mmCIF file of C-alpha atoms in Angstrom:
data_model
loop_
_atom_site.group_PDB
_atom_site.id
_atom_site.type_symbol
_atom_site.label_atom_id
_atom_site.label_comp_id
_atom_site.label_asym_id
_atom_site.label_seq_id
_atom_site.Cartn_x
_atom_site.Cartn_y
_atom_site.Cartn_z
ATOM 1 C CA UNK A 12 -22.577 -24.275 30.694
ATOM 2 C CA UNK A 13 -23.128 -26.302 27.949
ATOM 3 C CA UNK A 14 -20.349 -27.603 25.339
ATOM 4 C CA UNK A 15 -21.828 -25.356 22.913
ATOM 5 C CA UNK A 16 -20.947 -22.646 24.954
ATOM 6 C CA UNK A 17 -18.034 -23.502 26.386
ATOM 7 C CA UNK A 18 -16.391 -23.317 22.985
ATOM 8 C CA UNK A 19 -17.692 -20.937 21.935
ATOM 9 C CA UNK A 20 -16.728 -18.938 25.047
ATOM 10 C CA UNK A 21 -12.797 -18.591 24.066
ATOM 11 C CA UNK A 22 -14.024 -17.311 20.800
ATOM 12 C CA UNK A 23 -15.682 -14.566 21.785
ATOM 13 C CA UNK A 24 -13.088 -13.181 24.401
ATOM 14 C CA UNK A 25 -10.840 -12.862 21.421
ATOM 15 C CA UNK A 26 -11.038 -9.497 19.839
ATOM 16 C CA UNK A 27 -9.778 -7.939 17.017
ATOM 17 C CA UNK A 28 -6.799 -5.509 16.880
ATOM 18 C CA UNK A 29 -9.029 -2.989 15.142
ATOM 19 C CA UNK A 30 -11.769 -3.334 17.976
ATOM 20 C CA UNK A 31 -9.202 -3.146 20.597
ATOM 21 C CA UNK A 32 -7.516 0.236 19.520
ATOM 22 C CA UNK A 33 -11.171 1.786 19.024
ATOM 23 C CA UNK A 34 -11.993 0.864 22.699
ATOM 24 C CA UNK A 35 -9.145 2.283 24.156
ATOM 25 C CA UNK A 36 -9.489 5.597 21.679
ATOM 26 C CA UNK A 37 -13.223 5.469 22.988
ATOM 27 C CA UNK A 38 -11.630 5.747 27.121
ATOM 28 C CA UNK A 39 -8.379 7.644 26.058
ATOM 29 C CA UNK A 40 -7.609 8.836 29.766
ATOM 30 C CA UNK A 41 -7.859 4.966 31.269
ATOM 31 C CA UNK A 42 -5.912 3.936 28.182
ATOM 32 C CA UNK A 43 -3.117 6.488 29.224
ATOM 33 C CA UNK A 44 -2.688 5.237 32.410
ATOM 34 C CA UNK A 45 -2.249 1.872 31.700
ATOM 35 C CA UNK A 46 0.085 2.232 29.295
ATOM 36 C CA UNK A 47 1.891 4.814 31.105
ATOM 37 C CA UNK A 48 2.009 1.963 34.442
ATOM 38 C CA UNK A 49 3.112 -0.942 31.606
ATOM 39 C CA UNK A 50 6.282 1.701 30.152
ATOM 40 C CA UNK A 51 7.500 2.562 34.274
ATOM 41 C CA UNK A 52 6.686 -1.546 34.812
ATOM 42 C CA UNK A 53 8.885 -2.208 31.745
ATOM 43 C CA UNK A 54 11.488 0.115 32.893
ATOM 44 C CA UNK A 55 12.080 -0.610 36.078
ATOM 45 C CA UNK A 56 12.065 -4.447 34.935
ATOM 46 C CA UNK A 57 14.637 -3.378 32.511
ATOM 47 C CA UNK A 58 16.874 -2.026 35.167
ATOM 48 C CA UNK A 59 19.284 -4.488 35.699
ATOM 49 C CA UNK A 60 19.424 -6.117 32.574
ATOM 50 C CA UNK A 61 22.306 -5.783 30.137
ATOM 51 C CA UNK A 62 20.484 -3.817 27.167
ATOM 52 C CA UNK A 63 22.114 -2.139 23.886
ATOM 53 C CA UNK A 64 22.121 1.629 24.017
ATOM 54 C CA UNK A 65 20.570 1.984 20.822
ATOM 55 C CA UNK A 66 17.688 -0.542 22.224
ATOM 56 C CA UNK A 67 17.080 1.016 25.330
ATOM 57 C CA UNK A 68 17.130 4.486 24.215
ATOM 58 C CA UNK A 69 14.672 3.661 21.280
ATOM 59 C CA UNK A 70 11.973 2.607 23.727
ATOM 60 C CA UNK A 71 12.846 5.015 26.380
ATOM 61 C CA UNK A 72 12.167 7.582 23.439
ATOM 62 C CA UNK A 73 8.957 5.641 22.192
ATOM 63 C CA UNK A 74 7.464 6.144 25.977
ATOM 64 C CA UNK A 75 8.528 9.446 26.366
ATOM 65 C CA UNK A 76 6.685 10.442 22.966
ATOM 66 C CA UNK A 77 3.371 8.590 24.017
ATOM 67 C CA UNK A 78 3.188 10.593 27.133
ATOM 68 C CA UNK A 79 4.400 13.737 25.880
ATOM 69 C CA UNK A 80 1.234 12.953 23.657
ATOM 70 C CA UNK A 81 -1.041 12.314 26.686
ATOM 71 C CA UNK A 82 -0.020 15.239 28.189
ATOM 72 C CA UNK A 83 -0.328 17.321 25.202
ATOM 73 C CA UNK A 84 -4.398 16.119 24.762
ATOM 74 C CA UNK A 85 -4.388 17.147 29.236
ATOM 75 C CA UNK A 86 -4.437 13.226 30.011
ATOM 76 C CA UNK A 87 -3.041 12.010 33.159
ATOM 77 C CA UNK A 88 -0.581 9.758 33.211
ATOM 78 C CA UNK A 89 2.844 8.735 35.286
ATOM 79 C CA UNK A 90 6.047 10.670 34.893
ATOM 80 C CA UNK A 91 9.325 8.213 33.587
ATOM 81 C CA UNK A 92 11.365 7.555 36.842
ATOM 82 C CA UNK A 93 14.648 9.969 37.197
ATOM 83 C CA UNK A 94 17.048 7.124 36.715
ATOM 84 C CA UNK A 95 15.580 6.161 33.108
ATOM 85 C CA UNK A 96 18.182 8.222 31.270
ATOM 86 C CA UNK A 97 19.636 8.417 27.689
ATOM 87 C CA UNK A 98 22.417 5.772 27.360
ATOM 88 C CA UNK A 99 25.668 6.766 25.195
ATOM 89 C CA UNK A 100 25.636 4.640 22.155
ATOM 90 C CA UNK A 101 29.292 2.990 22.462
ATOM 91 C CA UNK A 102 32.102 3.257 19.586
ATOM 92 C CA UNK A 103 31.732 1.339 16.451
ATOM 93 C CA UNK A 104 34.105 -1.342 16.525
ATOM 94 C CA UNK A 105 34.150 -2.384 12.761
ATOM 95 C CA UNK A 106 37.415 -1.428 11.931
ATOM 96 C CA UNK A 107 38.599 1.210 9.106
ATOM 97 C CA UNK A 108 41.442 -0.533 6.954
ATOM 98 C CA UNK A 109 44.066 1.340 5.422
ATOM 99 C CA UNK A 110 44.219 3.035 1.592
ATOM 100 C CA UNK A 111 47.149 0.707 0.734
ATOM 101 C CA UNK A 112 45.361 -2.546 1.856
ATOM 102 C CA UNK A 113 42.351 -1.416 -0.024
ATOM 103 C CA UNK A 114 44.443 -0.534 -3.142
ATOM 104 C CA UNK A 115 46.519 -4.266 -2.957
ATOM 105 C CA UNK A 116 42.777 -6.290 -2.635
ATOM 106 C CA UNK A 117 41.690 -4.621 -5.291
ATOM 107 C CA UNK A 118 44.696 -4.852 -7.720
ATOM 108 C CA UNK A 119 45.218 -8.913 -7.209
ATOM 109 C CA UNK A 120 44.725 -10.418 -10.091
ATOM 110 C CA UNK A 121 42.627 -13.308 -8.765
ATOM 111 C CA UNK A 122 39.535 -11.381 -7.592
ATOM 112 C CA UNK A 123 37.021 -10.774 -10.434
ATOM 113 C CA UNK A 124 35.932 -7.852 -11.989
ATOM 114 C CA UNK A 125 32.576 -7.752 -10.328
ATOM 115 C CA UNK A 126 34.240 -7.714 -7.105
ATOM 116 C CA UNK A 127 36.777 -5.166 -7.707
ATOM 117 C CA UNK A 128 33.791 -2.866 -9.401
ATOM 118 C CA UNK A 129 31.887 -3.380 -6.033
ATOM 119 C CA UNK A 130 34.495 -3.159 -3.463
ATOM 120 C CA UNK A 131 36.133 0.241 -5.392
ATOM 121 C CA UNK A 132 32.218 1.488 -5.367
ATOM 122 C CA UNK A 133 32.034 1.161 -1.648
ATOM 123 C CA UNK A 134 35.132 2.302 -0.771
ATOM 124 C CA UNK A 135 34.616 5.489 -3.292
ATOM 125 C CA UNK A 136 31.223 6.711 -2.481
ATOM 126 C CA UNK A 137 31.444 5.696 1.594
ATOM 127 C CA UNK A 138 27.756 4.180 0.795
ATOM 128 C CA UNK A 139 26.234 0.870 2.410
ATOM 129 C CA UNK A 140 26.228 -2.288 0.555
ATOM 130 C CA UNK A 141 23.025 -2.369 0.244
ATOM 131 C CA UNK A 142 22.767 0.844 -1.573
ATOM 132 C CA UNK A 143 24.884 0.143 -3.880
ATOM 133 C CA UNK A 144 23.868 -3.622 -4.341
ATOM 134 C CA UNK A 145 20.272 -2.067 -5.140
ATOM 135 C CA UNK A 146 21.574 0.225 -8.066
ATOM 136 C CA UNK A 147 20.104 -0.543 -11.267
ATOM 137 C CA UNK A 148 21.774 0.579 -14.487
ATOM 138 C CA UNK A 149 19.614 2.884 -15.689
ATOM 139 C CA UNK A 150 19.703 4.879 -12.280
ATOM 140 C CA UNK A 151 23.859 5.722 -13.105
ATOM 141 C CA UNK A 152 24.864 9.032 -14.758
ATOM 142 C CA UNK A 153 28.126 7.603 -15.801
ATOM 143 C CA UNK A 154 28.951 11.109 -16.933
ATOM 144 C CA UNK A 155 28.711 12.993 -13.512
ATOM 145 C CA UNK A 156 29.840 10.035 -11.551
ATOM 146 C CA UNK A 157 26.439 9.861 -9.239
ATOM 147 C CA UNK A 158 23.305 7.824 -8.557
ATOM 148 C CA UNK A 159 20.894 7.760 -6.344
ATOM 149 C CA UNK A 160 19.957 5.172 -3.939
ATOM 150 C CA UNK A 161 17.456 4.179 -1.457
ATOM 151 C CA UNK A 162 19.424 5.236 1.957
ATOM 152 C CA UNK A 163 18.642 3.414 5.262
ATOM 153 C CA UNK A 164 15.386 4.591 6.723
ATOM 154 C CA UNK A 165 14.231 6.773 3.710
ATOM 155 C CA UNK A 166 11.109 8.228 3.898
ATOM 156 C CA UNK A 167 8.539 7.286 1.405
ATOM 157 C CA UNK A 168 7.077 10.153 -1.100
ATOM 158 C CA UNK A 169 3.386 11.357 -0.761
ATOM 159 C CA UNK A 170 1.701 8.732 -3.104
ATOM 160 C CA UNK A 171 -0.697 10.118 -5.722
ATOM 161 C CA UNK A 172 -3.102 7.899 -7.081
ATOM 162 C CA UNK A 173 -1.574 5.489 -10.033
ATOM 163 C CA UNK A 174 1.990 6.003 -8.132
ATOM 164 C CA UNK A 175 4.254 2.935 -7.479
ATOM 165 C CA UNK A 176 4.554 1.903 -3.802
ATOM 166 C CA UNK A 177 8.630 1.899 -3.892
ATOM 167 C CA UNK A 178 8.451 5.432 -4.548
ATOM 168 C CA UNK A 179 11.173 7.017 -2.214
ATOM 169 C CA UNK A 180 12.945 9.716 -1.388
ATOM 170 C CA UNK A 181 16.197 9.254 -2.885
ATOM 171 C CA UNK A 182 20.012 10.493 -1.677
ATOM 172 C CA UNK A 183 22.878 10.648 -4.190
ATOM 173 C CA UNK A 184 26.223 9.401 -3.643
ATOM 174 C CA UNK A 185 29.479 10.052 -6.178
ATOM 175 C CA UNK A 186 32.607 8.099 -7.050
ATOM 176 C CA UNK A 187 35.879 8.907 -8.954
ATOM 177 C CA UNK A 188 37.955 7.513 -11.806
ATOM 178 C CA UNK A 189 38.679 4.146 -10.345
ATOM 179 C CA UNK A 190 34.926 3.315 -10.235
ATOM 180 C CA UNK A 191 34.363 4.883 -13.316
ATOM 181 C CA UNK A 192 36.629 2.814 -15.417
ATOM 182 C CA UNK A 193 35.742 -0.250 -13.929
ATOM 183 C CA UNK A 194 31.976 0.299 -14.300
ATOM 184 C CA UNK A 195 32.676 0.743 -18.375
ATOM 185 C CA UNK A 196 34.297 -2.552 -18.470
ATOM 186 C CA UNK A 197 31.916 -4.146 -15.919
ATOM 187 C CA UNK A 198 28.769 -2.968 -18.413
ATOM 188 C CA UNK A 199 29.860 -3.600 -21.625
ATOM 189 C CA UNK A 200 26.921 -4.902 -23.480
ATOM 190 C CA UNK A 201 24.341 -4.320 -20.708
ATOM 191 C CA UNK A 202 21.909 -1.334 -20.916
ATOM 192 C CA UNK A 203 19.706 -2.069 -18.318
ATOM 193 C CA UNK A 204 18.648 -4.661 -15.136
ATOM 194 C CA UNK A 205 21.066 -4.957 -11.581
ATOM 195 C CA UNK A 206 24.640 -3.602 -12.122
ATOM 196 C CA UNK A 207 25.904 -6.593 -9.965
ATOM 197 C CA UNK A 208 24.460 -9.616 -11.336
ATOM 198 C CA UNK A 209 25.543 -13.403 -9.966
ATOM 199 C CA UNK A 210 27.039 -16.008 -12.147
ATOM 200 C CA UNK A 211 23.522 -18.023 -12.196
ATOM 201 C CA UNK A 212 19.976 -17.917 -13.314
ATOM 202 C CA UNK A 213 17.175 -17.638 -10.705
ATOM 203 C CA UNK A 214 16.021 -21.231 -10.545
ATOM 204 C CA UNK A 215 12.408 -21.859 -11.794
ATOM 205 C CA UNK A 216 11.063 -21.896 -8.313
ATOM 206 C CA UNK A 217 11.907 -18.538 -7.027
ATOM 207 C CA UNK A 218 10.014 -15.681 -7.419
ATOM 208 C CA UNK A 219 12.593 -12.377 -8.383
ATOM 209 C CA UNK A 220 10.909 -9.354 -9.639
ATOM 210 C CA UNK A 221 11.643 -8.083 -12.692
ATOM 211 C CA UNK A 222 14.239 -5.144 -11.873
ATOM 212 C CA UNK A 223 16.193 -7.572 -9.582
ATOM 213 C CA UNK A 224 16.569 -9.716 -13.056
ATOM 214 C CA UNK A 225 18.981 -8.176 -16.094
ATOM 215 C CA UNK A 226 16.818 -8.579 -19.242
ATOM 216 C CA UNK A 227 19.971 -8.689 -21.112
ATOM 217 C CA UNK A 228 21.468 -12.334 -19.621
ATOM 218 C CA UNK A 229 18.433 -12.716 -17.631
ATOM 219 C CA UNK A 230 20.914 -13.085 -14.102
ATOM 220 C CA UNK A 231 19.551 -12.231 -10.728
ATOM 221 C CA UNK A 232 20.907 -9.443 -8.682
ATOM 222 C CA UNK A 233 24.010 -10.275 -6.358
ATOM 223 C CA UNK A 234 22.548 -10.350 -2.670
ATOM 224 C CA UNK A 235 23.928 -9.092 0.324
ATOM 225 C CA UNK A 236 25.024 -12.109 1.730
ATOM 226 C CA UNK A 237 26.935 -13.415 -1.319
ATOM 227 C CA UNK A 238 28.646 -9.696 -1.632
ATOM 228 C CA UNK A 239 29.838 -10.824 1.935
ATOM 229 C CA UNK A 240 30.643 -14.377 1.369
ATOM 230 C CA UNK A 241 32.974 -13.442 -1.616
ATOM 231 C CA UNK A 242 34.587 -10.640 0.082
ATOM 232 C CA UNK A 243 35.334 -12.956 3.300
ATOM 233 C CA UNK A 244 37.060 -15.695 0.616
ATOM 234 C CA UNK A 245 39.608 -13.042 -0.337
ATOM 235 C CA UNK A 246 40.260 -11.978 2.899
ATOM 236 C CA UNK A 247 39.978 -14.471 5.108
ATOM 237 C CA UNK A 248 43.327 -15.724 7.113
ATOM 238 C CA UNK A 249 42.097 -18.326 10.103
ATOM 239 C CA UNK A 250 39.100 -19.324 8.181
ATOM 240 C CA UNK A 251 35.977 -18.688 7.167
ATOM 241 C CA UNK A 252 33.905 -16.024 8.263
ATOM 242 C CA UNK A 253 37.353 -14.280 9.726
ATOM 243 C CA UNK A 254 37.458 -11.508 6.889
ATOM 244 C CA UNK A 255 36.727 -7.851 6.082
ATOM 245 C CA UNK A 256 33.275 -6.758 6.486
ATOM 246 C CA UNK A 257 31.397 -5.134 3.816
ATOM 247 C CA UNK A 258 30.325 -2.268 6.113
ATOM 248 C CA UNK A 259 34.734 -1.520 7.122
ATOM 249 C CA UNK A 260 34.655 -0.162 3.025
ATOM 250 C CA UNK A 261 32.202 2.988 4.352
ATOM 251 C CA UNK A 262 34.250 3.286 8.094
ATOM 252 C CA UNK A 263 37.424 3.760 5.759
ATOM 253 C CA UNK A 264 36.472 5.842 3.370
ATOM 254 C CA UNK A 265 35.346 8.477 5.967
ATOM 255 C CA UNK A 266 38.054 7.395 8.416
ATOM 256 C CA UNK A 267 40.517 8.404 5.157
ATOM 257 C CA UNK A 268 39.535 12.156 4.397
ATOM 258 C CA UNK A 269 38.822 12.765 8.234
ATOM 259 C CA UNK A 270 43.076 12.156 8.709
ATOM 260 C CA UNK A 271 43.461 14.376 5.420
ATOM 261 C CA UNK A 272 41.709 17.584 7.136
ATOM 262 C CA UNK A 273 37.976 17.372 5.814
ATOM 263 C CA UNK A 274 35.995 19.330 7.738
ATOM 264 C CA UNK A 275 33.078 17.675 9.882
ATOM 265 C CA UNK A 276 30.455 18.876 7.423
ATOM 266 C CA UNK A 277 31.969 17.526 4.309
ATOM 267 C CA UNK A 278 32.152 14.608 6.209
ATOM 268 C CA UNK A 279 28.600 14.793 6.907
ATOM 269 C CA UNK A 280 27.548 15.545 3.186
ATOM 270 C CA UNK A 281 29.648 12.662 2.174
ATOM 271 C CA UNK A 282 28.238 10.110 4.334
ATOM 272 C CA UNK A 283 24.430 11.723 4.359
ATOM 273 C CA UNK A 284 24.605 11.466 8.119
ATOM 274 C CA UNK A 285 21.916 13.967 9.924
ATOM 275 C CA UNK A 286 23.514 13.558 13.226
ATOM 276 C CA UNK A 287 27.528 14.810 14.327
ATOM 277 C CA UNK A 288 27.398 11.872 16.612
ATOM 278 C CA UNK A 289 26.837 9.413 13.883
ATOM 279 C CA UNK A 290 30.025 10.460 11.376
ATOM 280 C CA UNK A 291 32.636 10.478 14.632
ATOM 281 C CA UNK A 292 31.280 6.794 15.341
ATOM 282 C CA UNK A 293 33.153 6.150 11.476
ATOM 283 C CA UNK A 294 35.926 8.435 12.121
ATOM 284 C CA UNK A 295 38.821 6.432 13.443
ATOM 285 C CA UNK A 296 42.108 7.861 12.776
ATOM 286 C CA UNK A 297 45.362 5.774 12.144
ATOM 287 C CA UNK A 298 47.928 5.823 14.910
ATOM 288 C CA UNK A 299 50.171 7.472 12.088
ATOM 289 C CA UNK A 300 47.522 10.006 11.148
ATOM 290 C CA UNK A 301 47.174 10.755 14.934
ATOM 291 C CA UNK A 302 51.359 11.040 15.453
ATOM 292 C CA UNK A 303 51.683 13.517 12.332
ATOM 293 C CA UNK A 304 49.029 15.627 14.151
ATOM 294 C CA UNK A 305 50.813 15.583 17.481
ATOM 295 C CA UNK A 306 53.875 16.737 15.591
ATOM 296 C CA UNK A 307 52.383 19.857 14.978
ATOM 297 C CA UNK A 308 53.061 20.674 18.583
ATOM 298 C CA UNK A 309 56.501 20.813 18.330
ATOM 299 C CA UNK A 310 58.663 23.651 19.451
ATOM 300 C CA UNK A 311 60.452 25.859 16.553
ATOM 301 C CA UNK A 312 61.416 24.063 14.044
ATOM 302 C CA UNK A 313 61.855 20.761 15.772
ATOM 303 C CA UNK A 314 59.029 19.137 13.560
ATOM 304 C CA UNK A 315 59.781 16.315 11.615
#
């Protein structure tokens, strides 16, 4: 073999993605049953290894689907051994504070009005900080109290020719008074751009797009991380990195109206979970909430 050939030789054993997936379309039924060996291989490798249940059920799903397709089209391939079985997703364990230590970090006097806007947001419309970190002004009806946001995992809209790519489907999610009055005072002078802006400019080497910018005070929108970093500085007791978590706003809030007798579907509407088994992961009663109920089994008039 010449050295021509010989380097060209690793070249051409490479192929494309594209040609790949056309070759095994082309043989669909040998295609099956390799994949369907690789998915019991990967399983039974899997089988004593410490995996998340979310992980592990995700792929068990995406292997049951592919054969279930197989099948579907009459193309042979191996059945998913017994013991490869849906694992319960454990308990959340971000906890769900109380209304009274929400109320007091709010009310200091030290933490800033952006932060109390945010954190009273969260808490109000039991949404995900990245939700509401994404709102823009112009998205708020500041007369009905709603927005809507781009919820996790939202499906994107048929696109019509000339239609923007972000184009989502959208949820809405409502707050009260207490957000109300502090998003007056938080906008005053703004009309359009991020609701929560940092205290900076975007330096002149990074790229924002233009609705992450306010074209009032030409700010940036506040990130994730620095939503977290400020929250952890008020709340923080054995150092850095010790305090609340953004998310523990969105446990409480449905932890709060849960103890307060909301039924499971209002609970559901309000925190645009699809799934039962999703809202009871947020649902954590207080041990108060759960001794008040057990008083209810008191004989006569013994209650207290």
């Amino acid at each position: 073999m010449s050295h021509a050939t010989a380097r060209s030789a690793p070249r051409q054993s490479r192929q494309r993605p594209g040609c790949a997936a056309r070759n095994a379309l082309s043989q669909p039924s040998q295609f099956c049953k390799g994949a369907g060996r690789a998915a019991s291989g990967a399983c039974s490798k899997g089988a004593g290894v410490a995996r998340p249940a979310g992980a592990w059920n995700a792929r068990r799903a995406a292997v049951l689907s592919w054969l279930g397709w197989c099948a579907g089209y009459g193309y042979d391939g191996p059945a998913v051994p017994a013991w490869t079985k849906r694992l319960a997703v454990p308990d959340s364990e971000t906890p769900a504070r109380s209304k009274m230590a929400v109320d007091r970090l709010i009310a200091r006097r030290e933490v800033r009005l952006r932060e109390k806007t945010l954190w009273r947001m969260l808490y109000e419309t039991a949404a995900r900080a990245e939700e509401i970190l994404g709102v823009n002004i112009e998205d708020l009806d500041l007369a009905a109290r709603r927005c809507p946001v781009k919820a996790k995992g939202a499906r994107s809209k048929a696109r019509r020719r000339g239609q923007a790519r972000e184009d989502f489907v959208l949820e809405t999610v409502y707050w009260d008074a207490g957000t109300a009055r502090l998003l007056l005072r938080l906008l005053r002078g703004r009309a359009r751009g991020p609701v929560f802006v940092t205290h900076r400019r975007p330096g002149p080497g990074k790229v924002v797009s233009p609705r992450d910018v306010c074209s009032d005070t030409g700010l940036a929108r506040l990130s994730y991380g620095q939503a977290r970093a400020l929250l952890d500085e008020h709340t923080a007791v054995r150092g850095p990195g010790t305090g609340w978590d953004l998310h523990e706003y969105r446990h409480s809030a449905l932890t709060h109206p849960g103890e307060q007798g909301a039924s499971l579907l209002m609970l559901m509407a309000k925190s645009r979970h699809k799934k039962a088994e999703n809202v009871r992961r947020y649902f954590k009663p207080s041990p108060e909430a759960v001794s008040e109920l057990t008083s209810l089994l008191a004989v006569g008039d013994a209650r207290r």
